[in-house]
mmCIF file of C-alpha atoms in Angstrom:
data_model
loop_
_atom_site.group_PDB
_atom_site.id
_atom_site.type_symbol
_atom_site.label_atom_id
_atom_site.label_comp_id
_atom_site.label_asym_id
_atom_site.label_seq_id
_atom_site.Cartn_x
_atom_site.Cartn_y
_atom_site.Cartn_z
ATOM 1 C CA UNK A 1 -39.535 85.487 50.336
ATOM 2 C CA UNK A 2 -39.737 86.593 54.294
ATOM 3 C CA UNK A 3 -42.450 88.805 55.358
ATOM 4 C CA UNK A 4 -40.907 91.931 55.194
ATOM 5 C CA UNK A 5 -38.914 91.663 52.086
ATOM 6 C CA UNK A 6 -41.998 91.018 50.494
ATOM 7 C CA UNK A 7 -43.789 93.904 51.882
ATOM 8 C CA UNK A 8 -40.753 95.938 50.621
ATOM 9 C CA UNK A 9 -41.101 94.521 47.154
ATOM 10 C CA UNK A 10 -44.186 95.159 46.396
ATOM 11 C CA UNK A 11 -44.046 98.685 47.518
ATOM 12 C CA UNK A 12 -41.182 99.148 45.253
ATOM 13 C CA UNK A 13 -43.312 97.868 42.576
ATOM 14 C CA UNK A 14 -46.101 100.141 43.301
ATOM 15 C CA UNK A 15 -43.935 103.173 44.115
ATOM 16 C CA UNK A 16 -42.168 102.543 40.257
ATOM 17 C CA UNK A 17 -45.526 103.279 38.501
ATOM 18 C CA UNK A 18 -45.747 105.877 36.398
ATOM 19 C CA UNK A 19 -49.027 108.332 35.825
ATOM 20 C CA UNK A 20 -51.391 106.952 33.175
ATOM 21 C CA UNK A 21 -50.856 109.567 30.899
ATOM 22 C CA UNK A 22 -46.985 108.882 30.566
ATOM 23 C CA UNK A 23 -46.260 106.146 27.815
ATOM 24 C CA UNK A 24 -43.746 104.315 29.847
ATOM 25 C CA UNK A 25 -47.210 102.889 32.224
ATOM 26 C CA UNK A 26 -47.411 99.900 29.622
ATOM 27 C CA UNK A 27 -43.653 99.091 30.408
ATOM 28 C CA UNK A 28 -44.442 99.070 33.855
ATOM 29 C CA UNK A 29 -47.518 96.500 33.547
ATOM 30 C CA UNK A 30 -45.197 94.392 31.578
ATOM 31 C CA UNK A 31 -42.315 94.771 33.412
ATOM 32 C CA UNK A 32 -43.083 95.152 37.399
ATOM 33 C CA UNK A 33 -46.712 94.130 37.286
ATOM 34 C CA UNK A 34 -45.877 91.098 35.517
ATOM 35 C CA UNK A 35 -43.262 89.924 38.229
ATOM 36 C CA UNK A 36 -45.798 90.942 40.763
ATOM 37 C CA UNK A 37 -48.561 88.762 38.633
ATOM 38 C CA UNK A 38 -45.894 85.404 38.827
ATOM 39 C CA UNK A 39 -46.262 84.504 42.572
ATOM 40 C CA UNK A 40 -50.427 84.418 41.569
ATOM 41 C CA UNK A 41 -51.636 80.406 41.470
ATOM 42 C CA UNK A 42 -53.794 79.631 39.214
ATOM 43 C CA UNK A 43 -56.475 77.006 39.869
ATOM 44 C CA UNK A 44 -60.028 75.626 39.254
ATOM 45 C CA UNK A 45 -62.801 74.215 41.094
ATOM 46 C CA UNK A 46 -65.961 72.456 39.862
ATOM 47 C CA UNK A 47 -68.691 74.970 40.058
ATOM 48 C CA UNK A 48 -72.847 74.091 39.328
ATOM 49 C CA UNK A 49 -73.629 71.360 36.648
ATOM 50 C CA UNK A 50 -69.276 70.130 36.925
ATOM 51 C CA UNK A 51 -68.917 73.259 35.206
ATOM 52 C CA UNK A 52 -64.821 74.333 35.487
ATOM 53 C CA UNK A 53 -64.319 77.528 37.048
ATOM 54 C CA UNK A 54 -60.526 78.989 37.425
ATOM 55 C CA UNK A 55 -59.389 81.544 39.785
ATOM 56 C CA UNK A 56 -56.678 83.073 40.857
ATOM 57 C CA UNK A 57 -55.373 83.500 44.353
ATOM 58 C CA UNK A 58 -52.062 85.644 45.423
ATOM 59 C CA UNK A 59 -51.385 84.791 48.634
ATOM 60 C CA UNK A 60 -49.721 86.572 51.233
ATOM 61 C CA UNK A 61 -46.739 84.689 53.187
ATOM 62 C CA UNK A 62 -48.295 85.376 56.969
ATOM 63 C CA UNK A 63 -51.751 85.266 57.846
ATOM 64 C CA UNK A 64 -53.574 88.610 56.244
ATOM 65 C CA UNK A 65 -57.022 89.926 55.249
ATOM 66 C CA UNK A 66 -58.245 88.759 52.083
ATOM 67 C CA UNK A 67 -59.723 90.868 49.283
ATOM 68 C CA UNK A 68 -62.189 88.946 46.702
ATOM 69 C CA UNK A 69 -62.798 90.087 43.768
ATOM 70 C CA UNK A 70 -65.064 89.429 41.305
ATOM 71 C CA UNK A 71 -65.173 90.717 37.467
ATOM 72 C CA UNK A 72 -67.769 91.820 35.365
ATOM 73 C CA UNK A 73 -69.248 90.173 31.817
ATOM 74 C CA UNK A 74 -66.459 89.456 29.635
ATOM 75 C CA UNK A 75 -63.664 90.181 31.660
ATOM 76 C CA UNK A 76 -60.984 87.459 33.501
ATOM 77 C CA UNK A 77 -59.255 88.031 36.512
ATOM 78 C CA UNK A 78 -56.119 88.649 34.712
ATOM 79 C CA UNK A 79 -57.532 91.875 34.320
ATOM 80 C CA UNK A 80 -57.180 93.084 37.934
ATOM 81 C CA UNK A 81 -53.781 92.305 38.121
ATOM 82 C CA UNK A 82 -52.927 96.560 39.399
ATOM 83 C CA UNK A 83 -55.800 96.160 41.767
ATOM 84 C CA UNK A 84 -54.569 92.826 43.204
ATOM 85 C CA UNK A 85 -51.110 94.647 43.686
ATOM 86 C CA UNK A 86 -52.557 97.625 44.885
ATOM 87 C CA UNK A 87 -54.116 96.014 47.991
ATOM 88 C CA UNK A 88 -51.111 93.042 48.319
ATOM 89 C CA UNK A 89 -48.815 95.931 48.831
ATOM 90 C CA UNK A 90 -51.403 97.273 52.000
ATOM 91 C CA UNK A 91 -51.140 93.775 53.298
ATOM 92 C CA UNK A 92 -54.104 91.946 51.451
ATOM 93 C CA UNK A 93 -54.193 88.525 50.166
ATOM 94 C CA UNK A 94 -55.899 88.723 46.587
ATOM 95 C CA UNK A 95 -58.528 86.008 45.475
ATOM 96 C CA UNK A 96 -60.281 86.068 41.777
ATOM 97 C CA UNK A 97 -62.731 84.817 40.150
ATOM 98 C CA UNK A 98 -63.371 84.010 36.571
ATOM 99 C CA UNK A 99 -67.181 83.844 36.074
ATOM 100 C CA UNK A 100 -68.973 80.646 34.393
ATOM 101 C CA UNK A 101 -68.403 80.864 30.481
ATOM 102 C CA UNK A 102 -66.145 83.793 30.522
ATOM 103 C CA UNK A 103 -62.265 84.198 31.183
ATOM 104 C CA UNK A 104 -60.602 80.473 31.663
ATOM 105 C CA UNK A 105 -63.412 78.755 32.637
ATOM 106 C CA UNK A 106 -65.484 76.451 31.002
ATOM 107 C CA UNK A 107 -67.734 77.798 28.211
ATOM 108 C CA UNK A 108 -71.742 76.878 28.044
ATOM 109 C CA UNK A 109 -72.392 77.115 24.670
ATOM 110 C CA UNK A 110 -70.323 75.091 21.202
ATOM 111 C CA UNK A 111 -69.669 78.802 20.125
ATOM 112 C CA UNK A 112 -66.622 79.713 22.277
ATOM 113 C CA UNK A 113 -67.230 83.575 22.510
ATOM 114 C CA UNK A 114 -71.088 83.442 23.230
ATOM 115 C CA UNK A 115 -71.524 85.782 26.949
ATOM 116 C CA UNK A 116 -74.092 83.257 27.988
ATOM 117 C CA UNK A 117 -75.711 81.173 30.708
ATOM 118 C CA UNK A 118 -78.357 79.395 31.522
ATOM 119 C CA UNK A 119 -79.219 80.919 34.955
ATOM 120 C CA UNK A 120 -77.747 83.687 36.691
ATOM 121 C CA UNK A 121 -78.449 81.902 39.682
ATOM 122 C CA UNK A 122 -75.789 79.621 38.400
ATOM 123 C CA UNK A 123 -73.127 82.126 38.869
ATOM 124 C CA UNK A 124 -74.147 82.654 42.743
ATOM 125 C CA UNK A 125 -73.825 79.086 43.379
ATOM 126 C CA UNK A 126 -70.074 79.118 41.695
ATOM 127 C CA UNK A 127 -69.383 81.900 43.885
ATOM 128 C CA UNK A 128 -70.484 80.354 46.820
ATOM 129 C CA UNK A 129 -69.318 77.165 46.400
ATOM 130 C CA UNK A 130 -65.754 78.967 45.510
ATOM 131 C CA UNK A 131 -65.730 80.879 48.892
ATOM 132 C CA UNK A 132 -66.064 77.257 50.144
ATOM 133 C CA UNK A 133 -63.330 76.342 48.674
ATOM 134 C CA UNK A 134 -61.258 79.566 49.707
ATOM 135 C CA UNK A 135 -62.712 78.778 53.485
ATOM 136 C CA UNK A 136 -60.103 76.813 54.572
ATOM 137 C CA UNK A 137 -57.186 78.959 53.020
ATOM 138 C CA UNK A 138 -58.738 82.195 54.592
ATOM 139 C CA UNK A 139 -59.747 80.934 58.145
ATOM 140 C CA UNK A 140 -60.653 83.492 60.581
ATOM 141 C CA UNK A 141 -58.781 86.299 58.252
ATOM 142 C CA UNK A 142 -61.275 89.406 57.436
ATOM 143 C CA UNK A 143 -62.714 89.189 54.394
ATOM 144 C CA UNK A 144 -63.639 92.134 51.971
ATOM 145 C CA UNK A 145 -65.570 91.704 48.423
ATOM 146 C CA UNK A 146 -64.792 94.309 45.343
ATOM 147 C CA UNK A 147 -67.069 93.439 42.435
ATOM 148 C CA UNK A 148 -67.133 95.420 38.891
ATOM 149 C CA UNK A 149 -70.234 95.478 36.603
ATOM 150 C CA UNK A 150 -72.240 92.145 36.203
ATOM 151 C CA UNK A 151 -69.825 90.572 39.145
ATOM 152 C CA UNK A 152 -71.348 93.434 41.482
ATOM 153 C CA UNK A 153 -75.109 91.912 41.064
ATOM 154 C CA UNK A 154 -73.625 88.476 41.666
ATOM 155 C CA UNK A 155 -72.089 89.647 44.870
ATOM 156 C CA UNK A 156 -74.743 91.665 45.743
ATOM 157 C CA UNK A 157 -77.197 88.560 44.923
ATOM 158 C CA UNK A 158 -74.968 86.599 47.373
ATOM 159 C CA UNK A 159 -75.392 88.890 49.968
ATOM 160 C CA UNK A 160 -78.910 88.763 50.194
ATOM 161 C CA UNK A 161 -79.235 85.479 49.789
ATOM 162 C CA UNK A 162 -77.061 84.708 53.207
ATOM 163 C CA UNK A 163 -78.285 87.492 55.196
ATOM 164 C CA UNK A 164 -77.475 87.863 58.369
ATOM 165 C CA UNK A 165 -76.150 83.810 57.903
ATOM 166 C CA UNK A 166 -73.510 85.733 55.455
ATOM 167 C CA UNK A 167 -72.275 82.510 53.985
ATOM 168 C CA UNK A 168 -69.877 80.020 54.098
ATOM 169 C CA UNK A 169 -67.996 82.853 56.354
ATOM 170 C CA UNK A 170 -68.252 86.785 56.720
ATOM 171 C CA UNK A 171 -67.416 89.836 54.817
ATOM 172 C CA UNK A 172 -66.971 92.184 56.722
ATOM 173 C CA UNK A 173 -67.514 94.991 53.889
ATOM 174 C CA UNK A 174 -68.185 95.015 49.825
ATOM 175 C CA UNK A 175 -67.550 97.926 47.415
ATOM 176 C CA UNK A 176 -69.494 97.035 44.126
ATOM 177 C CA UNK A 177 -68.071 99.221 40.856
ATOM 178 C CA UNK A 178 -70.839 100.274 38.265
ATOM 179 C CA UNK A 179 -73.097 97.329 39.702
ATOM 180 C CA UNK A 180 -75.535 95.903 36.814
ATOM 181 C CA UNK A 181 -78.507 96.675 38.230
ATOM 182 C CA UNK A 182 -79.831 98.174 34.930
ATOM 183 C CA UNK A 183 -78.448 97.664 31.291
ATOM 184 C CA UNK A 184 -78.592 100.601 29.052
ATOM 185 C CA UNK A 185 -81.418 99.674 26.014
ATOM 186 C CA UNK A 186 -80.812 102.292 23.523
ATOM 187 C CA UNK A 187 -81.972 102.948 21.157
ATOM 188 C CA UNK A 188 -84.955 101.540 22.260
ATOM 189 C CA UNK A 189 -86.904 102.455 25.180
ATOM 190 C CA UNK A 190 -86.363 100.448 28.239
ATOM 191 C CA UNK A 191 -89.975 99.174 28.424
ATOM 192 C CA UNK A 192 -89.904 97.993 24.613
ATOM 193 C CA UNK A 193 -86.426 96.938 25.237
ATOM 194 C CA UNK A 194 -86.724 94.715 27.890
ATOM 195 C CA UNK A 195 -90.236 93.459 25.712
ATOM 196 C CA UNK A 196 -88.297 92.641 22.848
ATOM 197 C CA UNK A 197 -85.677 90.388 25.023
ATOM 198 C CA UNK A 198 -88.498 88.238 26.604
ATOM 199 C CA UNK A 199 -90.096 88.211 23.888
ATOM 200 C CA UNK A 200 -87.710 86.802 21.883
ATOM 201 C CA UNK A 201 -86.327 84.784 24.102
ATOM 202 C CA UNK A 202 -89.265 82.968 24.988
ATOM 203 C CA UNK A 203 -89.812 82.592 21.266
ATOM 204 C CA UNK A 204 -86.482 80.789 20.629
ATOM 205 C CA UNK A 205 -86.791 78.711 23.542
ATOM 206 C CA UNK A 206 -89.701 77.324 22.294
ATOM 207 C CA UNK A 207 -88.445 76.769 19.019
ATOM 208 C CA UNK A 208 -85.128 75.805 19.292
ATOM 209 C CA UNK A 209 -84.496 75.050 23.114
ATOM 210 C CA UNK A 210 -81.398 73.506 22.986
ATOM 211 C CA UNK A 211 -78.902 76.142 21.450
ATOM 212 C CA UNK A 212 -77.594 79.525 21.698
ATOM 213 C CA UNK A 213 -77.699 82.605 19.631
ATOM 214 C CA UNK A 214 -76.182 86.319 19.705
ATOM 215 C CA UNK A 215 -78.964 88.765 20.555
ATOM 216 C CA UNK A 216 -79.644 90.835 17.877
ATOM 217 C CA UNK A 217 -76.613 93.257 16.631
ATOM 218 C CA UNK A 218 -74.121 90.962 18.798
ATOM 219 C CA UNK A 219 -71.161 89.551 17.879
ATOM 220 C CA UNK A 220 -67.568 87.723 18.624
ATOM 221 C CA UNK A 221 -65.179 90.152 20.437
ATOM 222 C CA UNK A 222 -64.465 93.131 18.223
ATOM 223 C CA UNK A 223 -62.786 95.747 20.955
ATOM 224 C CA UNK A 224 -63.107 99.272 19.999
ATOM 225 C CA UNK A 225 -60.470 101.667 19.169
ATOM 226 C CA UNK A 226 -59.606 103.439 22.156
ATOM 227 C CA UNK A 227 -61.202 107.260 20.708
ATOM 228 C CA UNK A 228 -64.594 105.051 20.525
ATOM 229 C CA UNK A 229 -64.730 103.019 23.444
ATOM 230 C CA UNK A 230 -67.360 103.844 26.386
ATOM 231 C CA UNK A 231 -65.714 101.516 29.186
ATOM 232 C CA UNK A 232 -62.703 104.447 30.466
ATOM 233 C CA UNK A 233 -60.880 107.707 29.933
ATOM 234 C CA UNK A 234 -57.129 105.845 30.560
ATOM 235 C CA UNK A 235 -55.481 105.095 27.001
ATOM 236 C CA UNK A 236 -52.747 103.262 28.467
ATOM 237 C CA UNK A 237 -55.385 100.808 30.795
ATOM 238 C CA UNK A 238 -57.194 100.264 27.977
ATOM 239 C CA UNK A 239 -54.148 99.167 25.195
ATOM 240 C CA UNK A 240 -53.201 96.924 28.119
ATOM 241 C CA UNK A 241 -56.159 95.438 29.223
ATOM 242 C CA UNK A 242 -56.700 94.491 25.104
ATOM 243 C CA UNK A 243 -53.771 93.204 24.127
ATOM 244 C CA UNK A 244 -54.403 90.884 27.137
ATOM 245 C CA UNK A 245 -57.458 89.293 24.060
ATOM 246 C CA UNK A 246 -54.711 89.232 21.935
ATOM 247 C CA UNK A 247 -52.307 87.449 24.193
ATOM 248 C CA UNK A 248 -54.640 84.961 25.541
ATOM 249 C CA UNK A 249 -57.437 84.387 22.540
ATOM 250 C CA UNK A 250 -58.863 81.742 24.699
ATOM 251 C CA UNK A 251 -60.419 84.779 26.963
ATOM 252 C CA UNK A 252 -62.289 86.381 24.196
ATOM 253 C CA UNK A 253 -65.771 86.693 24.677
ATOM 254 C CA UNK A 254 -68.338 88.499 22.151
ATOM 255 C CA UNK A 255 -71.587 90.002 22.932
ATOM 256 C CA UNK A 256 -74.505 88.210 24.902
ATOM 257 C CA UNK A 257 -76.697 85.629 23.898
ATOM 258 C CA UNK A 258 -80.666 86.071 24.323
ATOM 259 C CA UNK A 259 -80.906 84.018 27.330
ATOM 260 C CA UNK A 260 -78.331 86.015 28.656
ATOM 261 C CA UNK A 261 -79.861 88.884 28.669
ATOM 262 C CA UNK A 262 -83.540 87.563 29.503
ATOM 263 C CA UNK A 263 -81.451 86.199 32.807
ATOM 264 C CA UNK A 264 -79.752 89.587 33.563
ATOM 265 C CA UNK A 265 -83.355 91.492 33.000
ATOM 266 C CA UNK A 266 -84.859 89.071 35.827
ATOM 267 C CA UNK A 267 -82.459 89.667 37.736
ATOM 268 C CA UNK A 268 -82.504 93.810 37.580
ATOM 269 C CA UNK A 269 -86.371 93.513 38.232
ATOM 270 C CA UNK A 270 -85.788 91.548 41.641
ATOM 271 C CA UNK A 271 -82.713 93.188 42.901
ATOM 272 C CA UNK A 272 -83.971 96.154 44.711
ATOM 273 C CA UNK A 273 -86.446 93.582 46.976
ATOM 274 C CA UNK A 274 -83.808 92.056 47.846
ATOM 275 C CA UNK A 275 -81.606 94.864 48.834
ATOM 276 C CA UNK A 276 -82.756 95.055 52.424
ATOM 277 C CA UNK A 277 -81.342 91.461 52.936
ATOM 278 C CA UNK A 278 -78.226 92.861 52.368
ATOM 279 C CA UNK A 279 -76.967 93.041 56.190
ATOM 280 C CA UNK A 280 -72.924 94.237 55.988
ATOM 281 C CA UNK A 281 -71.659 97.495 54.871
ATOM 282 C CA UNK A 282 -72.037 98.330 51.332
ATOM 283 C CA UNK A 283 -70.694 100.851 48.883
ATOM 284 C CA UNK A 284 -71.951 101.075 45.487
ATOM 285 C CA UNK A 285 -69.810 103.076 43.498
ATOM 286 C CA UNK A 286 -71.413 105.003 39.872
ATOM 287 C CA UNK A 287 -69.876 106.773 37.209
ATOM 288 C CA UNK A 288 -71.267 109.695 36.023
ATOM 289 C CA UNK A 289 -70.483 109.298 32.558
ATOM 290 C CA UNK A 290 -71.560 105.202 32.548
ATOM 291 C CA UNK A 291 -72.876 104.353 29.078
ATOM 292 C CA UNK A 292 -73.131 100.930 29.897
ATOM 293 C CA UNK A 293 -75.328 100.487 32.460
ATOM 294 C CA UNK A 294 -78.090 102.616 34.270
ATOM 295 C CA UNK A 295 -77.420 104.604 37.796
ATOM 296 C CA UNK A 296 -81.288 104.530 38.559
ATOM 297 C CA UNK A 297 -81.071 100.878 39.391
ATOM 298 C CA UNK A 298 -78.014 101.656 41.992
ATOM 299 C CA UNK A 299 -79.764 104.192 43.330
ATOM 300 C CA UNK A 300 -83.107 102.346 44.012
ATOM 301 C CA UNK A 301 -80.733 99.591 45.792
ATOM 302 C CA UNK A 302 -79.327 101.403 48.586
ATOM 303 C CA UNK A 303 -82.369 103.795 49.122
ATOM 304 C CA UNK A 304 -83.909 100.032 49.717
ATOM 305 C CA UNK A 305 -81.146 98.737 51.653
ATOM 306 C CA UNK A 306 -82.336 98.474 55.278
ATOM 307 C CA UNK A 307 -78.362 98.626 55.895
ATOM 308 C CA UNK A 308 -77.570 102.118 57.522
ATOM 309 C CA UNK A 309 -74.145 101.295 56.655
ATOM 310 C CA UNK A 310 -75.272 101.202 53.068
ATOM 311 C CA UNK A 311 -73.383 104.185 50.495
ATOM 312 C CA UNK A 312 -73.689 105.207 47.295
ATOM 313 C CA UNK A 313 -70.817 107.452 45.720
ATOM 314 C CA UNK A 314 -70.603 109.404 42.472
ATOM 315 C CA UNK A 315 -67.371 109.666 40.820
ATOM 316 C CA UNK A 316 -66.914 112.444 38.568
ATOM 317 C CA UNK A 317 -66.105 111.962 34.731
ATOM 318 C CA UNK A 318 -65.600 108.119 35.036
ATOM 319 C CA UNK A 319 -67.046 105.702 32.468
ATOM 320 C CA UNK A 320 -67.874 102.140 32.943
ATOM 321 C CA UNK A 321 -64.848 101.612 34.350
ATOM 322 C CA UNK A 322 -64.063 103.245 37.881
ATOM 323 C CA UNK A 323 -61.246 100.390 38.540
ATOM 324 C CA UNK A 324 -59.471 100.972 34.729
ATOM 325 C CA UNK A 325 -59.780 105.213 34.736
ATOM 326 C CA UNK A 326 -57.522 107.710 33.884
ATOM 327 C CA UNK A 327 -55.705 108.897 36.743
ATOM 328 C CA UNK A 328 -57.236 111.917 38.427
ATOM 329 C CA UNK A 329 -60.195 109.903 37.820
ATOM 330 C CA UNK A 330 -59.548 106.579 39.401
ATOM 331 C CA UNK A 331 -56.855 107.224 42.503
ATOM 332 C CA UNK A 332 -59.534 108.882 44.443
ATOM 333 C CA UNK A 333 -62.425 105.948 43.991
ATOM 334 C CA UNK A 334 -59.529 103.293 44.891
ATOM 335 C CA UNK A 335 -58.953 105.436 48.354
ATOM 336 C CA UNK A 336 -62.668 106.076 49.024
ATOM 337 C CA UNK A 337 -62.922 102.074 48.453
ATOM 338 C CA UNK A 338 -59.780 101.387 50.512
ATOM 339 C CA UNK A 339 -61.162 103.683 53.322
ATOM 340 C CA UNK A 340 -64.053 101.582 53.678
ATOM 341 C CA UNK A 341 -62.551 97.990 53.054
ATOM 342 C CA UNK A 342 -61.380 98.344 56.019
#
């Protein structure tokens, strides 16, 4: 399909979408989204340890800037499919990610549903080793990174990792959404909370070093009904987004495993150091009705960011998740993020 055409379609696509609150959205995402979601290609690279890692890529016809997103724990890329059309219809290329052990990629552990891994470093080196892969395809196109929940301390570990080197090549902005840089412990205090994980993770290591267990309470995927859930306001996103588990069982992923979460404590202790490494412009997005993770954690981050260019914005009434909110919720955090992706 010609340049133009395209643009038109996709437009059209967008412009057919009804509000959230009417019941004729799901018809939509499985009508127009879906036809929209057919030109992605989906693909895999090797990531660390031969590890498969698939990703998606929807590719504009004509040289464009490319938006790269990456997901949070549990989630696959499939998942951003009204984001990726979103941005294709302003003229963006789309390229997703699905983490190491999550989505379509290669589990870690026998147990198929375990959210595990061995090191988070491990998922930085996927990522960069993916934006290798992408470097060819994207050239000397501007590049702009939107991360969600446990894919926004990945990116934001990648960022301060590179520097000012940025990487195999530059971003020239990121937006992370609800950024794990703190996990919610209740009911337990954080300081006994985050005792108990290394605790008992060092314990099991010891004793049994070469498998994987659920932390304590966790389980395989079990979604919520909507009235209980604590991830968005949007009824409609959220029927979607689940039947998606239902549709593709081979993307379920239960709760995390003790090494998971001794990993993603580590990590929350030495993020803020490493937030003045972080050299591009940033926005770090919080809801102020987040359950799942903390804001304190965000907010230590850019106070420490050395970045001037470095934002952090409140949005009003959302939950966990900005990118999957009602409405009146969500269409002003996608133009704040749009403003600045740009």
């Amino acid at each position: 399909m010609e340049t133009t055409a395209l643009r038109e379609q996709l437009q059209s696509w967008l412009a057919a979408r009804p509000k959230d609150s009417d019941p004729h959205w799901q018809a939509w995402a499985c009508t127009d989204l879906a036809a929209f979601w057919q030109r992605v290609e989906h693909l895999e690279f090797n990531g660390k340890h031969d590890k498969r890692i698939a990703y998606g890529v929807w590719p504009q016809a004509e040289p464009s800037p490319w938006l790269i997103i990456s997901p949070g724990r549990i989630e696959s890329y499939i998942k951003y499919q009204e984001v990726a059309l979103e941005w294709a219809a302003q003229g963006y290329s789309i390229a997703l990610i699905d983490h190491r052990g999550q989505g379509f990629s290669e589990r870690l552990t026998e147990h198929h549903e375990h959210g595990h891994v061995e090191r988070f470093k491990d998922y930085v080196d996927d990522f960069a080793t993916w934006l290798e892969v992408l470097e060819e395809r994207i050239g000397n196109q501007n590049a702009y990174l939107l991360a969600h929940s446990m894919g926004g301390a990945i990116a934001a570990l990648y960022l301060a990792r590179y520097g000012q080197a940025k990487g195999p090549f530059p971003f020239k902005a990121a937006a992370l959404c609800s950024p794990m840089m703190g996990i919610n412990t209740k009911p337990w205090p954080e300081a006994l909370g985050k005792a108990v994980v290394r605790f008992g993770a060092r314990v099991k290591r010891a004793f049994a070093p070469n498998s994987a267990h659920y932390f304590i309470g966790m389980k395989d995927y079990n979604p919520l009904p909507f009235a209980t859930n604590d991830l968005t306001h949007s009824e409609q996103r959220y029927e979607w987004f689940t039947a998606m588990y239902r549709e593709h069982p081979k993307i379920r992923l239960g709760g995390p495993t003790w090494q998971w979460l001794l990993e993603a404590l580590d990590v929350i202790d030495v993020l803020p150091r490493l937030a003045p490494k972080v050299q591009i412009p940033l926005l770090v997005l919080q809801g102020s009705e987040d359950k799942v993770v903390m804001p304190e954690g965000q907010e230590r981050f850019v106070e420490n960011c050395s970045n001037s260019k470095a934002q952090l914005l409140r949005i009003a009434n959302a939950r966990h998740e900005i990118l999957m909110e009602r409405d009146d919720i969500r269409s002003g955090a996608i133009e704040q993020i749009k403003a600045f992706l740009r």
